[in-house]
XYZ file of C-alpha atoms in Angstrom:
562
model
C 0.004 -0.003 0.001
C 2.837 2.405 0.858
C 4.395 1.796 -2.524
C 1.114 2.525 -4.239
C 0.581 5.768 -2.274
C 4.112 6.925 -3.034
C 3.716 6.173 -6.723
C 0.321 7.895 -6.892
C 1.747 10.981 -5.218
C 4.778 11.098 -7.513
C 2.502 10.866 -10.548
C 0.265 13.624 -9.218
C 3.218 15.935 -8.710
C 4.569 15.340 -12.221
C 1.192 15.961 -13.849
C 0.488 19.029 -11.743
C 3.808 20.769 -12.395
C 3.665 19.991 -16.099
C 0.445 22.023 -16.240
C 1.273 24.565 -13.501
C 4.517 25.831 -15.047
C 2.629 27.072 -18.103
C 0.951 29.617 -15.832
C 4.212 30.390 -13.977
C 6.986 30.621 -16.601
C 9.407 32.518 -14.370
C 9.192 29.771 -11.752
C 9.809 27.235 -14.530
C 12.955 29.062 -15.619
C 14.086 29.335 -11.977
C 14.346 25.537 -11.806
C 16.019 25.275 -15.214
C 13.071 24.295 -17.413
C 13.192 25.499 -21.017
C 9.666 24.715 -22.152
C 8.018 27.966 -21.001
C 11.054 30.243 -20.975
C 9.738 32.447 -23.771
C 6.504 33.307 -21.953
C 5.489 35.989 -19.477
C 3.154 35.395 -16.542
C -0.366 34.908 -17.823
C -3.286 37.055 -16.679
C -6.216 36.620 -19.070
C -9.505 35.354 -17.669
C -9.434 31.979 -19.431
C -5.962 31.175 -18.129
C -6.746 32.312 -14.597
C -9.899 30.196 -14.698
C -7.861 27.215 -15.896
C -5.336 27.760 -13.086
C -8.117 27.865 -10.491
C -9.541 24.645 -11.944
C -6.110 22.988 -11.908
C -5.640 23.815 -8.246
C -9.147 22.674 -7.313
C -8.567 19.326 -9.021
C -5.154 18.983 -7.386
C -6.630 19.721 -3.970
C -9.257 17.012 -4.503
C -6.648 14.553 -5.763
C -4.402 15.208 -2.767
C -7.372 14.621 -0.464
C -7.706 11.154 -1.943
C -4.082 10.234 -1.186
C -3.555 8.229 1.985
C -0.919 10.565 3.406
C -0.234 8.223 6.319
C 0.988 5.612 3.802
C 3.598 7.991 2.310
C 7.221 7.670 3.309
C 8.484 10.485 5.615
C 10.080 12.588 2.870
C 7.082 12.361 0.578
C 4.811 13.208 3.485
C 6.700 16.501 3.860
C 6.274 17.163 0.135
C 2.580 16.298 0.452
C 2.137 18.905 3.180
C 3.987 21.501 1.112
C 1.854 20.762 -1.939
C -1.437 20.896 -0.060
C -0.557 24.216 1.552
C 0.736 25.781 -1.680
C -2.421 24.801 -3.582
C -4.584 26.226 -0.808
C -2.686 29.529 -0.725
C -2.849 30.031 -4.475
C -6.538 29.163 -4.642
C -7.389 31.683 -1.954
C -5.276 34.423 -3.521
C -6.800 33.925 -6.978
C -10.375 33.803 -5.729
C -10.288 36.337 -2.900
C -7.341 38.710 -3.562
C -6.923 38.760 -7.353
C -3.582 40.445 -7.992
C -4.550 41.526 -11.515
C -6.686 44.437 -10.310
C -4.589 45.491 -7.311
C -0.884 45.161 -8.020
C 0.625 46.916 -11.051
C 4.093 45.893 -9.876
C 3.287 42.273 -10.717
C 2.966 43.197 -14.394
C 6.414 44.821 -14.725
C 8.424 42.175 -16.643
C 11.954 43.501 -16.217
C 13.095 40.700 -13.917
C 11.647 38.150 -16.356
C 14.245 39.348 -18.875
C 17.112 39.620 -16.417
C 16.380 36.134 -15.090
C 17.310 34.606 -18.445
C 20.644 36.436 -18.478
C 21.836 35.122 -15.148
C 20.227 31.665 -15.383
C 20.168 30.889 -19.096
C 18.091 27.919 -20.225
C 18.821 25.980 -23.442
C 18.046 28.114 -26.493
C 18.083 31.204 -24.281
C 18.388 33.568 -27.266
C 14.941 32.539 -28.523
C 13.479 32.836 -25.017
C 14.841 36.357 -24.479
C 13.605 37.490 -27.886
C 10.108 36.133 -27.251
C 9.816 37.689 -23.795
C 11.081 41.082 -24.998
C 8.799 40.960 -28.038
C 5.775 40.251 -25.838
C 6.211 43.252 -23.508
C 4.275 45.955 -25.448
C 1.096 43.851 -25.859
C 1.503 42.474 -22.342
C 1.509 45.947 -20.797
C -1.410 47.096 -22.973
C -3.448 44.234 -21.538
C -2.320 45.153 -18.045
C -3.561 48.711 -18.537
C -6.994 47.414 -19.533
C -7.332 45.248 -16.415
C -6.065 47.881 -13.986
C -8.460 50.436 -15.493
C -11.444 48.311 -14.475
C -11.078 49.211 -10.780
C -8.418 51.869 -10.130
C -9.722 52.417 -6.598
C -8.583 48.875 -5.645
C -4.964 49.515 -6.689
C -2.638 49.684 -3.668
C -0.795 53.049 -3.664
C 2.520 51.775 -2.268
C 2.614 49.055 -4.937
C 1.743 51.618 -7.576
C 4.690 53.831 -6.617
C 7.022 50.819 -6.689
C 5.743 49.865 -10.142
C 6.384 53.368 -11.493
C 9.919 53.293 -10.123
C 10.589 49.839 -11.590
C 9.263 50.887 -15.017
C 11.348 54.039 -15.136
C 14.572 52.345 -14.081
C 13.761 49.154 -16.000
C 13.157 50.956 -19.283
C 16.755 52.184 -19.313
C 17.978 48.689 -18.447
C 15.976 47.104 -21.294
C 16.938 49.758 -23.866
C 20.657 49.251 -23.105
C 20.424 45.469 -22.953
C 22.066 45.032 -26.361
C 25.300 46.369 -24.859
C 25.110 44.109 -21.799
C 28.084 41.754 -21.587
C 25.927 38.652 -21.234
C 23.773 39.589 -24.231
C 26.888 40.179 -26.307
C 28.083 36.697 -25.370
C 24.714 35.072 -26.157
C 23.864 36.767 -29.451
C 26.092 36.766 -32.531
C 24.527 40.065 -33.648
C 22.926 41.878 -30.662
C 22.130 44.912 -32.845
C 19.320 42.916 -34.499
C 17.629 42.777 -31.106
C 17.683 46.569 -30.642
C 14.334 47.435 -32.326
C 12.562 44.976 -30.003
C 14.412 46.401 -26.986
C 13.446 49.950 -27.973
C 9.780 48.949 -28.316
C 9.837 47.193 -24.938
C 11.529 50.161 -23.232
C 9.001 52.551 -24.718
C 6.170 50.325 -23.516
C 7.558 50.452 -19.972
C 7.736 54.237 -20.132
C 4.160 54.411 -21.412
C 3.006 52.077 -18.654
C 4.664 54.284 -16.016
C 2.955 57.324 -17.564
C -0.406 55.542 -17.435
C 0.122 54.608 -13.788
C 0.962 58.194 -12.865
C -1.758 59.864 -14.930
C -4.700 57.469 -14.686
C -4.240 55.424 -11.518
C -2.256 57.448 -8.997
C -5.023 60.015 -8.361
C -7.587 57.252 -7.680
C -5.569 54.387 -6.163
C -6.901 53.611 -2.680
C -6.515 49.853 -2.189
C -5.447 48.337 1.126
C -2.539 45.919 1.254
C -3.211 44.731 4.827
C -4.219 41.072 5.046
C -6.106 41.060 8.313
C -5.378 38.700 11.176
C -7.234 35.623 9.897
C -5.421 35.536 6.579
C -2.098 36.425 8.204
C -2.470 33.477 10.592
C -3.275 31.179 7.691
C -0.108 32.265 5.874
C 1.970 31.636 8.989
C 0.702 28.063 8.899
C 0.411 27.421 5.178
C 3.671 29.082 4.051
C 5.868 28.478 7.081
C 4.041 25.775 9.118
C 4.203 28.016 12.181
C 1.224 26.890 14.268
C 1.058 30.153 16.188
C -0.984 33.314 15.770
C -0.080 36.899 14.923
C -0.342 37.856 18.595
C 2.203 35.203 19.594
C 4.615 36.361 16.911
C 4.169 40.003 17.876
C 4.853 39.224 21.542
C 8.030 37.391 20.509
C 9.151 40.346 18.380
C 8.487 42.897 21.100
C 10.371 40.818 23.673
C 13.332 40.302 21.317
C 13.389 44.005 20.475
C 13.446 45.047 24.156
C 16.117 42.477 25.021
C 18.289 43.387 22.019
C 17.903 47.137 22.534
C 19.130 46.798 26.136
C 22.041 44.582 25.053
C 22.993 47.060 22.312
C 23.138 49.985 24.738
C 25.126 47.912 27.223
C 27.566 46.938 24.473
C 28.002 50.589 23.486
C 28.674 51.572 27.098
C 31.220 48.751 27.509
C 33.116 49.911 24.434
C 33.098 53.639 25.174
C 32.051 54.904 28.582
C 29.132 57.289 28.273
C 28.449 56.425 24.637
C 25.030 55.457 23.377
C 24.352 53.181 20.413
C 23.514 56.010 17.988
C 26.761 57.898 18.585
C 28.864 54.737 18.477
C 27.192 53.612 15.232
C 27.963 56.990 13.690
C 31.606 56.594 14.703
C 31.942 53.043 13.341
C 30.149 53.973 10.119
C 33.050 56.223 9.160
C 35.317 53.155 8.857
C 34.505 52.071 5.333
C 36.351 51.474 2.065
C 36.018 53.914 -0.805
C 33.521 53.084 -3.554
C 36.302 51.924 -5.873
C 37.444 49.334 -3.298
C 34.031 48.221 -2.069
C 33.542 45.085 -4.195
C 37.104 43.899 -3.654
C 36.665 44.298 0.111
C 33.560 42.120 0.017
C 35.388 39.541 -2.107
C 38.262 39.349 0.357
C 36.034 38.888 3.390
C 33.990 36.240 1.586
C 37.198 34.294 0.884
C 38.340 34.779 4.483
C 35.079 33.326 5.806
C 35.348 30.330 3.485
C 38.957 29.584 4.501
C 38.062 29.917 8.170
C 35.254 27.381 7.774
C 37.635 24.980 6.047
C 39.828 25.072 9.127
C 37.105 24.819 11.771
C 34.809 22.141 10.288
C 31.485 23.525 11.534
C 29.472 22.392 8.529
C 30.036 20.321 5.401
C 31.262 22.536 2.561
C 29.960 21.691 -0.934
C 32.599 20.295 -3.275
C 31.287 22.175 -6.304
C 30.104 25.773 -6.097
C 31.080 29.315 -7.031
C 29.946 32.735 -5.882
C 30.389 35.856 -7.992
C 30.260 39.256 -6.304
C 29.035 42.056 -8.544
C 27.535 45.530 -8.381
C 23.740 45.432 -8.135
C 22.035 46.039 -11.522
C 20.470 49.494 -11.671
C 16.865 48.314 -11.851
C 17.349 46.240 -8.677
C 18.966 48.967 -6.580
C 15.663 50.303 -5.192
C 14.961 46.759 -3.977
C 18.531 46.055 -2.762
C 19.840 49.109 -0.918
C 22.847 47.232 0.549
C 23.454 43.629 -0.509
C 21.556 40.481 -1.507
C 22.035 36.955 -2.771
C 20.737 35.196 -5.907
C 20.907 31.391 -5.588
C 21.881 29.045 -8.415
C 19.331 27.045 -10.353
C 18.909 23.645 -8.630
C 20.131 21.693 -11.682
C 23.189 23.896 -12.337
C 26.098 21.453 -12.300
C 28.470 24.222 -11.209
C 26.143 25.750 -8.586
C 26.961 29.372 -9.413
C 25.452 31.967 -7.089
C 25.455 35.763 -7.325
C 26.203 38.136 -4.463
C 24.957 41.652 -5.176
C 26.514 44.670 -3.493
C 24.946 48.068 -4.080
C 27.658 50.692 -4.503
C 26.020 53.958 -3.396
C 25.951 56.946 -5.711
C 26.062 59.134 -2.600
C 29.297 58.534 -0.687
C 27.491 59.344 2.560
C 25.562 56.080 2.135
C 28.831 54.133 2.318
C 28.355 54.191 6.081
C 26.192 51.064 5.742
C 29.239 49.353 4.201
C 31.504 49.902 7.194
C 34.162 47.261 7.712
C 32.259 45.469 10.477
C 28.995 45.371 8.546
C 30.862 43.985 5.535
C 32.115 41.123 7.695
C 28.644 40.282 8.973
C 27.032 40.674 5.568
C 29.555 38.321 3.990
C 28.845 35.697 6.629
C 25.089 36.186 6.084
C 25.100 36.118 2.282
C 27.952 33.732 1.479
C 29.648 31.398 3.980
C 28.170 29.781 5.975
C 24.981 31.724 5.158
C 22.770 31.834 2.081
C 25.149 30.489 -0.541
C 26.215 27.442 1.422
C 22.622 26.754 2.483
C 21.051 27.013 -0.984
C 23.814 25.003 -2.649
C 23.426 22.286 -0.012
C 19.665 22.256 -0.591
C 20.202 21.967 -4.341
C 22.680 19.123 -3.974
C 20.194 17.089 -1.947
C 16.987 18.032 -3.800
C 17.975 19.175 -7.297
C 15.092 17.335 -8.986
C 12.479 17.859 -6.281
C 10.233 20.577 -7.769
C 8.162 20.896 -4.621
C 11.105 21.658 -2.342
C 12.784 23.890 -4.933
C 9.731 26.075 -5.535
C 8.116 26.224 -2.107
C 10.976 27.673 -0.087
C 10.357 29.353 3.253
C 12.269 32.303 4.677
C 11.857 30.715 8.116
C 14.726 28.436 7.113
C 16.859 30.335 4.609
C 16.705 33.709 6.381
C 16.651 32.166 9.844
C 19.790 30.231 8.978
C 21.590 33.298 7.592
C 20.877 35.327 10.733
C 21.883 32.394 12.925
C 25.194 32.264 11.030
C 26.047 35.806 12.131
C 25.643 34.698 15.742
C 27.474 31.410 15.095
C 30.533 33.023 13.543
C 30.780 35.486 16.398
C 30.397 32.688 18.946
C 33.046 30.542 17.249
C 35.600 33.344 16.879
C 35.620 34.487 13.252
C 33.854 37.762 14.100
C 36.082 38.391 17.077
C 35.918 42.130 17.724
C 33.654 44.106 20.048
C 32.627 46.151 17.041
C 31.331 42.985 15.372
C 29.182 42.243 18.421
C 27.820 45.783 18.368
C 26.883 45.706 14.679
C 25.390 42.236 15.060
C 23.149 43.471 17.885
C 22.139 46.514 15.871
C 21.227 44.315 12.898
C 19.329 41.943 15.172
C 17.382 44.930 16.475
C 16.456 45.665 12.853
C 15.219 42.088 12.392
C 13.226 42.259 15.647
C 11.589 45.455 14.449
C 10.724 43.647 11.218
C 8.665 41.179 13.246
C 6.776 43.996 14.979
C 6.115 45.942 11.773
C 5.233 42.902 9.648
C 2.518 41.856 12.101
C 1.389 45.411 12.859
C 0.891 46.741 9.320
C -1.053 43.649 8.269
C -3.095 42.928 11.418
C -2.958 45.898 13.805
C -3.715 48.869 11.571
C -0.246 50.421 11.664
C 0.230 52.827 8.763
C 3.238 52.874 6.460
C 4.038 56.367 7.736
C 4.056 55.213 11.376
C 6.147 52.189 10.493
C 8.661 54.408 8.664
C 8.890 56.669 11.687
C 9.705 53.652 13.852
C 12.550 52.679 11.529
C 13.917 56.222 11.437
C 13.674 56.664 15.222
C 14.816 53.215 16.350
C 17.301 52.235 13.629
C 18.538 55.563 12.311
C 17.310 54.806 8.786
C 16.784 57.724 6.446
C 13.307 58.143 4.963
C 14.250 56.598 1.607
C 15.674 53.463 3.263
C 12.557 53.090 5.387
C 10.189 53.558 2.443
C 12.078 50.971 0.374
C 11.938 48.422 3.200
C 8.252 48.975 3.823
C 7.273 48.665 0.174
C 8.665 45.140 0.389
C 6.933 44.383 3.718
C 3.606 45.356 2.182
C 3.970 42.897 -0.706
C 5.459 39.991 1.286
C 3.430 39.401 4.460
C 5.035 36.951 6.935
C 8.408 37.040 5.142
C 10.067 39.889 7.120
C 9.235 38.256 10.443
C 10.978 35.030 9.375
C 14.522 36.343 9.867
C 14.339 36.710 13.624
C 11.776 33.950 14.104
C 13.846 31.397 12.204
C 17.011 32.469 14.013
C 15.363 32.026 17.414
C 13.926 28.614 16.504
C 17.302 27.345 15.273
C 18.941 28.551 18.497
C 16.225 26.827 20.515
C 16.395 23.494 18.709
C 20.189 23.533 18.985
C 19.780 24.090 22.741
C 17.516 21.035 22.829
C 19.971 18.884 20.882
C 22.999 19.991 22.902
C 21.550 18.190 25.897
C 22.304 14.875 24.186
C 25.559 13.100 25.013
C 26.569 12.565 21.381
C 25.864 16.117 20.189
C 28.040 17.329 17.286
C 27.701 20.915 16.068
C 28.693 19.959 12.524
C 26.223 17.068 12.439
C 23.502 19.402 13.755
C 24.150 21.929 11.003
C 24.315 19.280 8.287
C 21.043 17.688 9.409
C 19.365 21.098 9.430
C 20.494 21.979 5.906
C 19.956 18.669 4.134
C 16.149 18.898 4.057
C 16.139 21.786 1.575
C 14.966 25.397 1.875
C 11.508 24.505 3.149
C 9.544 25.589 6.229
C 11.715 25.312 9.322
C 9.159 23.482 11.518
C 8.984 20.679 8.930
C 12.772 20.490 8.857
C 13.060 20.370 12.631
C 10.460 17.606 12.933
C 12.098 15.505 10.188
C 15.702 16.010 11.287
C 15.346 16.067 15.075
C 11.869 14.776 15.949
C 8.536 16.087 17.230
C 9.909 16.652 20.735
C 12.562 18.996 19.370
C 9.899 21.044 17.580
C 7.662 21.227 20.659
C 10.622 22.387 22.725
C 11.696 25.041 20.173
C 8.133 26.301 19.692
C 7.598 26.623 23.437
C 11.003 28.246 23.943
C 10.329 30.943 21.341
C 6.589 31.580 21.510
C 4.901 30.034 24.488
C 4.384 30.687 28.176
C 6.548 29.221 30.936
C 3.944 26.529 31.557
C 4.185 25.307 27.972
C 7.985 25.341 28.179
C 7.820 23.226 31.328
C 5.457 20.864 29.508
C 7.916 20.576 26.618
C 10.713 19.798 29.068
C 8.615 17.073 30.669
C 8.101 15.414 27.277
C 11.815 15.292 26.427
């Protein structure tokens, strides 16, 4: 019976993804599939209706599977599939993006994606996507015009910014190094690029002229939906109130530790004055990328010597300046993982070189060290490559990643590398606490803007007052929070859960830190609670959940069950 259930589930997954990728061509390209690489995300009524029908049929088919007969790994995939289908069905039927989010129509990343992760016959795919942009944006204008009052203003402003920056990127694409390498005669592509760039400019003009005066949509999810996303996207069986209480407690604890650290380093100093002093210690813009490259290599060599986690045999990580159209989304640094099936596992590490030298303060020498640990080794790059090595052909685990693991792990790595001696200066500890304060505030704001009525303006003021952000930094952060509910809270939440489950495992006689890290990373980039249960058992999850979210009585109960 188990064999039959496993085979039925495998067949269902294959059939579902074969149909699903047609509606999600960017996701198809992200896992290395060529078949739909020339398409843009569909939005016409017939296709959306077909996608709803596909998900309804998949939900019914999954209901008929005897999940208790699945092997443990397939049971995890089953849970991921069921949740993903449920989330997409609800969003299509109750919160249709086509009438609310103009940013979702801007296809600039769909072009860039093919440059950095080329599929077979990538030239044809790029040409088809570029060629489709003018008609695609004309159709978008028609749909958005049906209900301009439902358009969310913060998303509208982001879309205008992306169009204006993206049009220059698309127009100049023929001179891009990667395009020159891919096309024997890039000049033949230029008329299509000019048309696409002009279409982006026209779309931005439409958004400003026709929608901006009337846009009044609300991005906030409300508590019921927020709680469902906590469970369905991240398998966190807690409510918004529990998460908010955790964030507020972490913020208070970290704020006190930060001020104490400042006082211990310079008598009478507060965190704001000390941060201003440390921020002056930064490389010049011409040396910024090389400084990041050196510290990335230093972290890798240090890990080789200290054997804290298994290092992949095959991987590479290229540090480069952030492309112009991504800079509003990446004010400091970010990571782009390799495609799961990439035999060389090549990741990208973006660093945003500021146009204003005053903004170099965020690239001070201590922040560079922490960022390199977070983004490269042992952080994002090592984690995603390890996930790809173990699950390269598992579509479910590749597509349905959760920030509870990949961002929780990266933040944990900052703490780990300080604890183990790589980040060995008091200044590192200070910057780490300041960045943890930022992540704790993310928890508070994420919950509050979606479930507690906090306005974007009030949230920005919190970031300016508590973190010293300028208004532009705060606005950029919050535009992302508004589009990605439950993601910002995952950094600190995942970090705390990993610390808690490690605490649980360290009580065992045969505990090995390297074995703990390897077990954590080998399940893929999926929801952290599922990983903890599979790698360390239900008791470990109950302990970690109680340690992070619950009352003392629940913690005592978890201890009794150990």
